[in-house]
Amino acid sequence: MQVRRSLTIKQMATVSSVALVTICIFIVIQLFHFVQQRRDDYAHQLENIAYSVRQPLAEAVLRMDVTETEDVLNSLLPVGILTRAYIVLPNEFQAVHANFPPERPVPALLARIFELPVQISVPLHSLERVPANPQPLAYLVLQADSFRMYQFIISTLSTMMSTYLLLALILSVAVTWCMNRLLVYPLRAMVRELEDIAPEDMPYHQLMLPAHHQDDELGLLVRNYNRNQQMLAKAHTEMSRLSTHNSMTELPNSVLFTALLEQHIASTSRAASFNLLVVGIETLHEVSGVLSAAKREALLLMMVDKLRVSLAADCVLAQLSNAEFAILAKNIEQPLQAMQLARRIMAEINKPLNLEHLSLRPNASIGIAHFPYRGECAEQLLRSATSAMMSAHREGKNQILFFEPSLTERTQKRLTQESEILRAIEQRQFTLFLQPQVDMQTQQVLGAEALLRWQRQDGSLGLPTEVIPLAEELGVIIPLGNWVLEESCRILEQWQKQGIELPLAVNVSAIQVQHKDFVPHLKQLLALHQIAPGKLLLEITETVRLNDLEHVLELLRELHDSGLSIVLDDFGMGHSNLNYLNHLKCLPIDLLKIDKSFIDGLPEDDAIVRIISTISDVLHLPVMAEGVETEAQRDWLVQQGIRNGQGFLFAKPLPREAFEAQFCVSAR
């Protein structure tokens, strides 16, 4: 079991976040403090400068000597801290100012936050003040250089940020190391110990108490775990002492089965699902007053054997009563699969049997409960399945019902569709339409793709987009795919006899490719119909997982060596990362097909198609565009060197006769 996100990462992220927030607040407070100190320092320097020229300025202003006033103000120009100096009269009229150069700009937001610029105003009085008239002659206004303050703020901020961020990093690493030593390492040791427990030792396991943790929360956790394990071991011993199996059939009884079901529910992830079946065999009730005890026992054992024959190895079979059995289908997740299992069980039970010259045809009722359903526990789930079985019994003989009525209706519909597809294969209701693949520059037909169509009795045609997923879900894709391959080989054989040299591409399902009989069956078809090498192309969708492709790598090479061409369909829609492309070089691929969704955006949205074209050049693989519908799309593709294409621009999928009449005359 792997940890998706370690406690180390979580706590380091938490500590770092708290440290960053705290440091940011501290930086802001300290920055305002430093700036205020610098403002006070600037104000004090300005006052000293003002008082140094206050007397000569007052005399010049008193004499109204503008020239001398300007000379005194201009004498302040060398003072680097100043950017402005001027005289303001009592009526707030600026009379004289120094010729300072223009002040360098400061961001408006910064100036507003830190109340820039810093300036002072000093009154200028006559040398002899008249007590009755204390009004100053004028005011000397000095303004400090805001850009210097701006540089100070930026320098201080960068210094504090680098210093405190380094401090935060050191703090995070230190706290993380301490947490690892105190918490994470002991927890990892516990996890390793729990992972190494043998299944038979689980009820009796006791955790080792970590060193130096006897008196803290970890020690308390271990002691509580060991206490619970002791109680579990005692319960396990008591359960083993009790009778947990039916003495006649040796099947788990209802007590043990409920415990096993509860254990399975507890070990099942929230996203997983399974099905529970309760089978009531009415015949076992009906013969209770007719047959002797020995014959009833023999009949019971026969019924148990029938149930066991129908079940997979991972299913748990239990006996709830004399005539009722429970089946825990662990790996059957879909309701449809549960219904199919119930039908197999029913068919096996209904087979006639002879019991000492007595002919019987047993009847049964089956109820199914799907988990999860409304968060049921083991007992509730078992009651639901039993209730469904009783409802099935009231419906009549040999009925199968889900506890949830909508599931019964849905699965019966799916089973009907399964029967329809199989019947359609038998009655040859499926047919292949052919769509040409052309050289878009010369309009020459290069081959064809076989597309499946379902000719229903009402005259409508089913498209692969609805048929193929349904067939895969119902589990009938293997016979349907085999029919497509057989029909395609028959078409190629007839074409070869008529001198038609066009290749034929066939889509194959990933499920079909990985079936154990796929390669032998295909080789048999190639030999039977004497298909020339390279004439049958298998299109495998690129959305198949790469690990699946690796699993069938040898299979694809074997097919390729047998004279088949392999086409990677829907390229770009799946998992085309760099690692995928690296593996793609090793696959026996003869052609890449660009998915129609990328062609639809041409010529405006051409990025993906350009990338795919570049990839094909690097891999030295030809490319075919799928779904070409406009002249603009064709022209753009041809300009990019992509000449092979198919789509409605050239022809829609046609019945074989129409295709041959239109495109195969020139191919002979």
Coordinates of C-alpha atoms in Angstrom, one line a residue, residues 435-438 447-451 504-507 537-543 565-574 576 580 584 589-599 608-609 612-613 616 621-628 637 642 644-647:
Q435 CA -15.9 4.2 -47.2
P436 CA -13.0 5.0 -49.6
Q437 CA -9.6 6.2 -48.5
V438 CA -8.1 8.5 -51.2
G447 CA -8.3 1.6 -50.1
A448 CA -11.4 1.3 -48.0
E449 CA -12.5 1.1 -44.4
A450 CA -15.2 -1.4 -43.4
L451 CA -17.8 0.2 -41.1
L504 CA -9.5 -3.1 -46.6
A505 CA -9.2 -1.6 -43.1
V506 CA -11.1 -3.1 -40.2
N507 CA -11.6 -1.7 -36.7
L537 CA -5.4 -3.5 -42.1
L538 CA -6.3 -3.7 -38.5
E539 CA -7.2 -0.4 -36.9
I540 CA -6.6 -0.3 -33.2
T541 CA -7.7 2.8 -31.3
E542 CA -5.0 4.9 -29.7
T543 CA -7.1 5.4 -26.6
S565 CA -0.9 -4.0 -41.5
I566 CA -1.5 -2.3 -38.2
V567 CA -3.1 1.2 -38.1
L568 CA -3.2 3.3 -34.9
D569 CA -6.6 4.9 -35.0
D570 CA -7.8 8.1 -33.3
F571 CA -4.1 9.2 -32.8
G572 CA -3.8 12.2 -30.4
M573 CA -7.0 11.3 -28.4
G574 CA -5.4 9.0 -26.0
S576 CA 0.4 10.5 -26.5
Y580 CA 4.2 6.8 -25.0
L584 CA 5.5 3.8 -30.0
I589 CA 2.6 0.4 -36.6
D590 CA 2.2 1.0 -40.4
L591 CA -0.1 4.1 -40.3
L592 CA -1.4 6.8 -38.0
K593 CA -4.9 8.1 -38.4
I594 CA -5.7 11.6 -37.2
D595 CA -9.0 11.7 -35.3
K596 CA -11.9 13.6 -36.9
S597 CA -12.2 16.0 -33.9
F598 CA -8.8 17.6 -34.9
I599 CA -9.7 17.8 -38.6
I608 CA -2.6 19.6 -32.9
V609 CA -2.5 18.4 -36.6
I612 CA 0.9 15.0 -35.2
S613 CA 2.4 15.6 -38.6
S616 CA 4.8 11.1 -37.9
L621 CA 5.1 6.8 -40.3
P622 CA 2.5 7.8 -43.0
V623 CA -0.5 9.7 -41.8
M624 CA -4.2 9.6 -42.8
A625 CA -6.7 12.3 -42.0
E626 CA -10.1 11.0 -40.9
G627 CA -13.4 13.0 -41.3
V628 CA -12.3 15.4 -44.1
L637 CA -3.8 19.0 -45.3
I642 CA -0.7 14.9 -45.6
N644 CA -4.1 10.4 -47.4
G645 CA -7.6 11.0 -46.2
Q646 CA -11.2 9.9 -46.0
G647 CA -14.5 11.6 -45.2

